[in-house]
Amino acid sequence: MHVLLVEDDQRLARVLRRLLEDDRHVVEVAHDGETGVEIATSPAGIEVIVLDIGLPDITGLEVARRVRTAGLEVAIIMLTARDTVNDRVTGLDAGADDYLVKPFAYEELAARLRALGRRRESGPRRPEPVLAAGPIALDERTRRVTVEGRSVDLSPREFSLLECLLRHPGQTLSRDQLLDQAWPFSVAVTPNAVDAYVHYLRTKLGPAARWVETVRGIGYRLADA
Ligand code: CA
């Protein structure tokens, strides 16, 4: 899933990000509430917000309220250090779907995310969850990629790149466009990273690599069938 982590404790944020990425989530991090709201309401397609209540600017409760006011269909898991009934009730009132009391074991968060993922899957189906081109199929719900029916293990960035290409068959996408898709909030990434990841992606696609075409001087394109 595409997860936004709003947590001002930089050390905790770093650890959680790594664990979430190991679990194949694509993770964005905000260290304050305003940035959190900005990312959540951007077109990046955040599916879950893991939201600390105690933030340096506006509280997590306020973040949740603003996200709900904006009408976003996003799941919110609140993190609270204060194990009191009041905070829980207020958090749920503000629009949180679930909460965890700090300190928590990462496995607890992972279990909540799995539950949310299952709930989304059993909810109204999005149209066309499987994107395909020739022998390549990408299931957006299960995040599974296959080539000729054989599973291919992609990193979250490689998955995002392939997803972006599959959504625009035959269309040339510039390195910057692909960068926006696969690294939506990283400032320290250069367009060269796109070339590197496309190289990894092609290697993993094996015989289907030729479907990802290089458009010299511009970027990449998914071959038209
Ligand atoms: Ca905090």
CSV table of C-alpha atoms and ligand atoms in Angstrom, one decimal, residues 7-9 52-56 102, ligand 1:
chain,number,residue,atom,x,y,z
A,7,GLU,CA,5.8,11.2,12.9
A,8,ASP,CA,8.1,14.0,14.4
A,9,ASP,CA,10.4,11.5,16.2
A,52,ASP,CA,1.2,10.4,15.5
A,53,ILE,CA,-1.0,12.5,17.7
A,54,GLY,CA,1.7,14.6,19.3
A,55,LEU,CA,3.2,16.7,16.5
A,56,PRO,CA,5.2,20.0,16.7
A,102,LYS,CA,3.0,3.8,22.0
B,1,CA,CA,5.3,12.9,18.6
